[in-house]
Coordinates of C-alpha atoms in Angstrom, one line a residue:
X1 CA -4.4 7.3 -9.0
X2 CA -2.4 6.1 -11.9
X3 CA -3.2 4.2 -15.1
X4 CA -1.1 1.3 -16.0
X5 CA -1.3 -1.7 -18.8
X6 CA -2.3 -4.1 -15.7
X7 CA -4.8 -1.5 -14.5
X8 CA -6.4 0.6 -17.4
X9 CA -9.2 2.0 -15.3
X10 CA -6.6 3.2 -12.6
X11 CA -5.2 2.1 -9.3
X12 CA -3.4 3.7 -6.5
X13 CA 0.5 3.6 -6.5
X14 CA 3.4 4.9 -4.4
X15 CA 6.5 6.0 -6.0
X16 CA 9.6 6.2 -3.8
X17 CA 12.2 8.8 -4.8
X18 CA 15.5 10.0 -3.0
X19 CA 13.2 13.4 -2.2
X20 CA 10.2 11.5 -0.8
X21 CA 11.6 7.9 0.2
X22 CA 8.6 7.5 2.7
X23 CA 5.9 4.7 2.1
X24 CA 2.4 6.1 3.8
X25 CA 1.7 4.0 6.9
X26 CA -2.3 4.6 6.6
X27 CA -4.9 3.1 4.3
X28 CA -8.6 3.3 3.2
X29 CA -11.1 0.8 3.8
X30 CA -11.6 -2.2 6.1
X31 CA -8.3 -4.0 7.2
X32 CA -8.2 -7.6 6.5
X33 CA -8.1 -10.1 9.4
X34 CA -4.7 -10.9 8.5
X35 CA -3.6 -7.7 10.5
X36 CA -5.1 -9.3 13.6
X37 CA -2.5 -12.1 13.9
X38 CA 0.3 -10.0 15.7
X39 CA 3.9 -10.5 15.6
X40 CA 5.6 -13.9 15.4
X41 CA 7.1 -15.4 18.4
X42 CA 10.6 -14.4 19.4

């Protein structure tokens, strides 16, 4: 959790560095229906 001028009550954020250049691929909550659309056709 981090506090910024835009989110004075705090928000989750990810910071990429050369030692840890990985974005987590999991989340907490209910996924949006947009995720059910699948990949675009080739």
